[in-house]
Amino acid sequence: MRKGSIVENLNSVTERIITACRSCGRDPAAVTLLAVSKTRPAEDIRTAFAGGQRDFGENYLQEALDKQAELTDLNIVWHFIGPLQSNKSRDVAEHFDWMHTLDRLKIARRLSEQRPQGLPPLKVCLQVNIDGEDTKSGVTPEQLPALAAAVAALPNLELRGLMAIPAPRAVTEDQRAPFVQLAGLLDELRRQLPEQPLDTLSMGMSGDMEAAIFSGATIVRIGTDIFGRRG
Ligand SMILES: *Cc1c(COP(=O)(O)O)cnc(C)c1O
């Protein structure tokens, strides 16, 4: 994509975040824009970085590692937001700052064991299958308390919050319900685990960002509206 368009898009997404925050009385500084760069070349990340963007999200591990190798000169905060097989956990433990899609204790244990000693704990969000879809990853709300307690006890992970990808809904009013539900689950977790820094709701994509912000999102994951439609 044209460099100018990426930076223009970044600016207009940032404006949308500010407008959404104003209209619901939130501080725009409380919402982090995560640029989802899956399928995009390293050059597009470099362009967005030059435009001021620091947080980038990747779904496919090998693709992410290849791009990271090209971008070692940039101080990027890397977020893993895709499905992870347990035999690939070491790459995430070694090369990412955040992991949004944790939904299995086995993988959590491996990530904690494999996190290199020189790095801060890996920040993690637990993925919740908020609409109970057969095809989607994530734990059910019923499974959440046990997984959260077990993850919170692992030394090299920092449990920060929850992530969800709701089923698509066209109308903003309908989009809010699953986000409000996820926010409620985070409130319950805060009561359950008062010692944990549970400050993160990773929710909202290009099509439902405003609804997510109205419902308390602290990280919005935006791909299409920054980098254009994926091929
Ligand atoms: C691709 C992806 C996004 C970005 O989606 P857009 O609709 O392109 O903004 C966000 N979150 C996850 C988990 C994704 O896989």
Tab-separated table of C-alpha atoms and ligand atoms in Angstrom:
chain	number	residue	atom	x	y	z
A	1	MET	CA	0.000	0.000	0.000
A	2	ARG	CA	1.061	3.597	-0.667
A	3	LYS	CA	3.060	4.996	2.249
A	4	GLY	CA	0.983	8.149	2.465
A	5	SER	CA	-2.235	6.158	2.729
A	6	ILE	CA	-0.980	4.070	5.643
A	7	VAL	CA	-0.092	7.176	7.609
A	8	GLU	CA	-3.369	8.898	6.631
A	9	ASN	CA	-5.304	5.817	7.712
A	10	LEU	CA	-3.430	5.690	11.006
A	11	ASN	CA	-4.322	9.300	11.646
A	12	SER	CA	-7.983	8.787	10.813
A	13	VAL	CA	-8.235	5.677	13.030
A	14	THR	CA	-6.627	7.675	15.833
A	15	GLU	CA	-9.214	10.437	15.269
A	16	ARG	CA	-12.010	7.850	15.449
A	17	ILE	CA	-10.620	6.565	18.754
A	18	ILE	CA	-10.542	10.105	20.160
A	19	THR	CA	-14.101	10.811	18.958
A	20	ALA	CA	-15.421	7.545	20.383
A	21	CYS	CA	-13.706	8.202	23.731
A	22	ARG	CA	-15.101	11.752	23.911
A	23	SER	CA	-18.630	10.604	23.191
A	24	CYS	CA	-18.543	8.200	26.152
A	25	GLY	CA	-16.427	10.240	28.564
A	26	ARG	CA	-13.274	8.121	28.371
A	27	ASP	CA	-9.677	9.317	28.225
A	28	PRO	CA	-8.263	8.533	24.734
A	29	ALA	CA	-4.919	7.775	26.397
A	30	ALA	CA	-6.598	4.733	27.977
A	31	VAL	CA	-7.053	3.073	24.558
A	32	THR	CA	-4.030	1.593	22.780
A	33	LEU	CA	-4.186	1.175	19.031
A	34	LEU	CA	-2.747	-2.188	18.015
A	35	ALA	CA	-1.949	-2.220	14.285
A	36	VAL	CA	-2.673	-5.707	12.936
A	37	SER	CA	-0.055	-6.273	10.246
A	38	LYS	CA	-0.732	-9.909	9.279
A	39	THR	CA	-0.105	-10.615	5.574
A	40	ARG	CA	1.512	-7.167	5.196
A	41	PRO	CA	5.176	-6.766	4.253
A	42	ALA	CA	7.747	-5.522	6.751
A	43	GLU	CA	7.942	-2.313	4.732
A	44	ASP	CA	4.341	-1.417	5.670
A	45	ILE	CA	5.219	-1.859	9.345
A	46	ARG	CA	8.232	0.392	8.867
A	47	THR	CA	5.983	3.030	7.295
A	48	ALA	CA	3.457	2.866	10.132
A	49	PHE	CA	6.289	3.026	12.665
A	50	ALA	CA	7.619	6.176	10.991
A	51	GLY	CA	4.068	7.535	11.342
A	52	GLY	CA	4.285	7.053	15.102
A	53	GLN	CA	2.743	3.586	15.540
A	54	ARG	CA	4.544	1.359	18.095
A	55	ASP	CA	2.293	-1.669	18.804
A	56	PHE	CA	1.908	-4.300	16.090
A	57	GLY	CA	-0.104	-7.523	16.109
A	58	GLU	CA	0.681	-10.672	14.141
A	59	ASN	CA	-1.331	-13.888	13.696
A	60	TYR	CA	1.014	-16.239	11.870
A	61	LEU	CA	4.183	-17.167	13.684
A	62	GLN	CA	6.629	-17.835	10.864
A	63	GLU	CA	5.511	-14.741	8.981
A	64	ALA	CA	5.924	-12.685	12.152
A	65	LEU	CA	9.426	-14.020	12.864
A	66	ASP	CA	10.518	-13.243	9.297
A	67	LYS	CA	9.305	-9.657	9.582
A	68	GLN	CA	10.793	-9.203	13.048
A	69	ALA	CA	14.177	-10.232	11.631
A	70	GLU	CA	13.892	-7.400	9.093
A	71	LEU	CA	12.849	-4.830	11.679
A	72	THR	CA	15.317	-5.344	14.533
A	73	ASP	CA	16.353	-1.686	14.314
A	74	LEU	CA	12.837	-0.542	15.382
A	75	ASN	CA	11.651	-0.487	18.967
A	76	ILE	CA	8.355	-2.255	18.280
A	77	VAL	CA	6.014	-3.736	20.884
A	78	TRP	CA	5.037	-7.099	19.390
A	79	HIS	CA	1.682	-8.740	20.142
A	80	PHE	CA	0.824	-12.296	19.162
A	81	ILE	CA	-2.896	-12.498	18.360
A	82	GLY	CA	-3.272	-15.757	16.437
A	83	PRO	CA	-3.895	-19.376	17.326
A	84	LEU	CA	-0.817	-21.068	18.817
A	85	GLN	CA	0.160	-24.741	18.739
A	86	SER	CA	1.928	-25.825	21.900
A	87	ASN	CA	5.011	-27.003	19.980
A	88	LYS	CA	5.491	-23.409	18.737
A	89	SER	CA	5.191	-21.719	22.107
A	90	ARG	CA	8.927	-21.071	22.452
A	91	ASP	CA	8.900	-18.626	19.525
A	92	VAL	CA	6.202	-16.555	21.213
A	93	ALA	CA	7.952	-16.735	24.593
A	94	GLU	CA	11.184	-15.476	23.040
A	95	HIS	CA	9.993	-12.941	20.480
A	96	PHE	CA	6.835	-11.226	21.734
A	97	ASP	CA	5.850	-8.758	24.465
A	98	TRP	CA	2.159	-9.717	24.557
A	99	MET	CA	0.105	-12.829	23.866
A	100	HIS	CA	-3.647	-12.196	23.454
A	101	THR	CA	-4.993	-15.629	22.608
A	102	LEU	CA	-4.091	-17.785	25.580
A	103	ASP	CA	-6.797	-20.379	26.243
A	104	ARG	CA	-4.971	-23.492	27.467
A	105	LEU	CA	-3.040	-24.097	30.678
A	106	LYS	CA	-0.600	-26.403	28.899
A	107	ILE	CA	0.488	-23.555	26.610
A	108	ALA	CA	0.578	-21.104	29.512
A	109	ARG	CA	2.960	-23.389	31.426
A	110	ARG	CA	5.220	-23.764	28.412
A	111	LEU	CA	5.281	-19.997	27.754
A	112	SER	CA	6.250	-19.341	31.362
A	113	GLU	CA	8.981	-21.998	31.317
A	114	GLN	CA	10.324	-20.807	27.969
A	115	ARG	CA	10.304	-17.076	28.679
A	116	PRO	CA	13.983	-15.994	28.623
A	117	GLN	CA	15.332	-14.814	31.978
A	118	GLY	CA	16.525	-11.443	30.684
A	119	LEU	CA	13.047	-10.401	29.512
A	120	PRO	CA	10.159	-9.067	31.599
A	121	PRO	CA	7.246	-11.471	32.109
A	122	LEU	CA	5.162	-12.100	28.976
A	123	LYS	CA	1.952	-10.065	29.231
A	124	VAL	CA	-1.037	-12.270	28.498
A	125	CYS	CA	-4.755	-11.984	27.872
A	126	LEU	CA	-7.043	-14.979	28.126
A	127	GLN	CA	-9.226	-15.465	25.068
A	128	VAL	CA	-12.919	-15.969	25.787
A	129	ASN	CA	-15.250	-17.566	23.242
A	130	ILE	CA	-17.853	-14.970	24.092
A	131	ASP	CA	-20.538	-16.147	21.637
A	132	GLY	CA	-19.959	-19.863	22.263
A	133	GLU	CA	-19.093	-20.498	18.614
A	134	ASP	CA	-17.982	-24.031	17.723
A	135	THR	CA	-15.318	-22.810	15.326
A	136	LYS	CA	-13.729	-20.243	17.609
A	137	SER	CA	-10.885	-20.556	20.095
A	138	GLY	CA	-11.189	-19.385	23.661
A	139	VAL	CA	-12.497	-20.645	26.962
A	140	THR	CA	-16.121	-20.445	28.058
A	141	PRO	CA	-17.004	-17.957	30.803
A	142	GLU	CA	-17.429	-20.990	33.103
A	143	GLN	CA	-13.858	-22.177	32.441
A	144	LEU	CA	-12.357	-18.753	32.936
A	145	PRO	CA	-11.887	-18.553	36.757
A	146	ALA	CA	-9.876	-21.788	36.961
A	147	LEU	CA	-7.639	-20.932	34.009
A	148	ALA	CA	-7.088	-17.391	35.309
A	149	ALA	CA	-6.073	-18.608	38.763
A	150	ALA	CA	-3.615	-21.114	37.279
A	151	VAL	CA	-2.101	-18.585	34.863
A	152	ALA	CA	-1.792	-15.958	37.605
A	153	ALA	CA	0.383	-18.402	39.564
A	154	LEU	CA	2.940	-18.828	36.759
A	155	PRO	CA	6.149	-16.862	37.448
A	156	ASN	CA	7.029	-15.594	33.974
A	157	LEU	CA	3.575	-14.570	32.775
A	158	GLU	CA	1.742	-11.401	33.743
A	159	LEU	CA	-2.009	-11.864	33.497
A	160	ARG	CA	-3.353	-8.555	32.208
A	161	GLY	CA	-6.899	-9.245	31.045
A	162	LEU	CA	-9.243	-10.694	28.478
A	163	MET	CA	-9.582	-10.845	24.719
A	164	ALA	CA	-12.498	-11.809	22.478
A	165	ILE	CA	-13.527	-11.902	18.840
A	166	PRO	CA	-17.346	-11.768	18.840
A	167	ALA	CA	-19.408	-13.097	15.958
A	168	PRO	CA	-19.965	-10.321	13.394
A	169	ARG	CA	-22.985	-8.076	14.009
A	170	ALA	CA	-23.836	-5.269	11.602
A	171	VAL	CA	-25.401	-2.707	13.922
A	172	THR	CA	-23.351	-0.868	16.574
A	173	GLU	CA	-26.050	-1.318	19.216
A	174	ASP	CA	-25.994	-5.115	18.720
A	175	GLN	CA	-22.193	-5.129	18.734
A	176	ARG	CA	-22.004	-3.866	22.290
A	177	ALA	CA	-23.591	-6.831	24.081
A	178	PRO	CA	-20.654	-9.280	23.836
A	179	PHE	CA	-18.162	-6.524	24.696
A	180	VAL	CA	-20.159	-5.517	27.765
A	181	GLN	CA	-20.250	-9.172	28.753
A	182	LEU	CA	-16.448	-9.454	28.417
A	183	ALA	CA	-16.027	-6.310	30.530
A	184	GLY	CA	-18.246	-7.910	33.188
A	185	LEU	CA	-16.076	-11.032	33.175
A	186	LEU	CA	-12.986	-8.877	33.723
A	187	ASP	CA	-14.698	-7.205	36.707
A	188	GLU	CA	-15.369	-10.640	38.197
A	189	LEU	CA	-11.741	-11.649	37.664
A	190	ARG	CA	-10.584	-8.510	39.473
A	191	ARG	CA	-12.605	-9.556	42.510
A	192	GLN	CA	-11.274	-13.114	42.253
A	193	LEU	CA	-7.622	-12.087	41.826
A	194	PRO	CA	-7.179	-8.683	43.477
A	195	GLU	CA	-3.368	-8.901	43.353
A	196	GLN	CA	-3.215	-9.141	39.543
A	197	PRO	CA	-2.768	-6.084	37.279
A	198	LEU	CA	-6.003	-6.829	35.392
A	199	ASP	CA	-6.270	-3.669	33.300
A	200	THR	CA	-6.730	-4.936	29.742
A	201	LEU	CA	-9.728	-5.564	27.497
A	202	SER	CA	-8.440	-6.494	24.034
A	203	MET	CA	-11.540	-6.101	21.899
A	204	GLY	CA	-12.706	-4.286	18.791
A	205	MET	CA	-11.570	-4.603	15.166
A	206	SER	CA	-12.131	-2.397	12.106
A	207	GLY	CA	-15.854	-3.186	11.942
A	208	ASP	CA	-16.741	-2.837	15.613
A	209	MET	CA	-14.104	-0.575	17.152
A	210	GLU	CA	-16.498	2.120	18.356
A	211	ALA	CA	-18.790	-0.383	20.095
A	212	ALA	CA	-15.749	-1.886	21.813
A	213	ILE	CA	-14.506	1.499	23.020
A	214	PHE	CA	-17.985	2.389	24.351
A	215	SER	CA	-17.835	-0.886	26.309
A	216	GLY	CA	-14.403	-0.300	27.849
A	217	ALA	CA	-11.819	-1.637	25.368
A	218	THR	CA	-8.238	-0.730	26.316
A	219	ILE	CA	-6.619	-2.305	23.230
A	220	VAL	CA	-8.333	-2.175	19.822
A	221	ARG	CA	-6.879	-4.467	17.148
A	222	ILE	CA	-7.133	-2.768	13.756
A	223	GLY	CA	-5.898	-4.227	10.458
A	224	THR	CA	-8.071	-3.360	7.451
A	225	ASP	CA	-8.697	0.280	8.339
A	226	ILE	CA	-4.939	0.920	8.571
A	227	PHE	CA	-3.402	-1.289	5.881
A	228	GLY	CA	-6.355	-1.777	3.524
A	229	ARG	CA	-8.255	-4.951	2.719
A	230	ARG	CA	-6.303	-8.192	2.837
A	231	GLY	CA	-6.122	-9.998	-0.529
B	1	LIG	C1	-7.124	-9.899	11.581
B	1	LIG	C2	-7.424	-9.652	13.011
B	1	LIG	C3	-7.757	-8.373	13.467
B	1	LIG	C4	-7.906	-7.175	12.564
B	1	LIG	O1	-9.094	-7.257	11.850
B	1	LIG	P1	-9.566	-6.092	10.859
B	1	LIG	O2	-11.002	-6.388	10.647
B	1	LIG	O3	-8.739	-6.228	9.633
B	1	LIG	O4	-9.352	-4.801	11.552
B	1	LIG	C5	-7.962	-8.206	14.832
B	1	LIG	N1	-7.873	-9.237	15.698
B	1	LIG	C6	-7.557	-10.476	15.292
B	1	LIG	C7	-7.459	-11.563	16.293
B	1	LIG	C8	-7.339	-10.721	13.944
B	1	LIG	O5	-7.055	-11.976	13.547
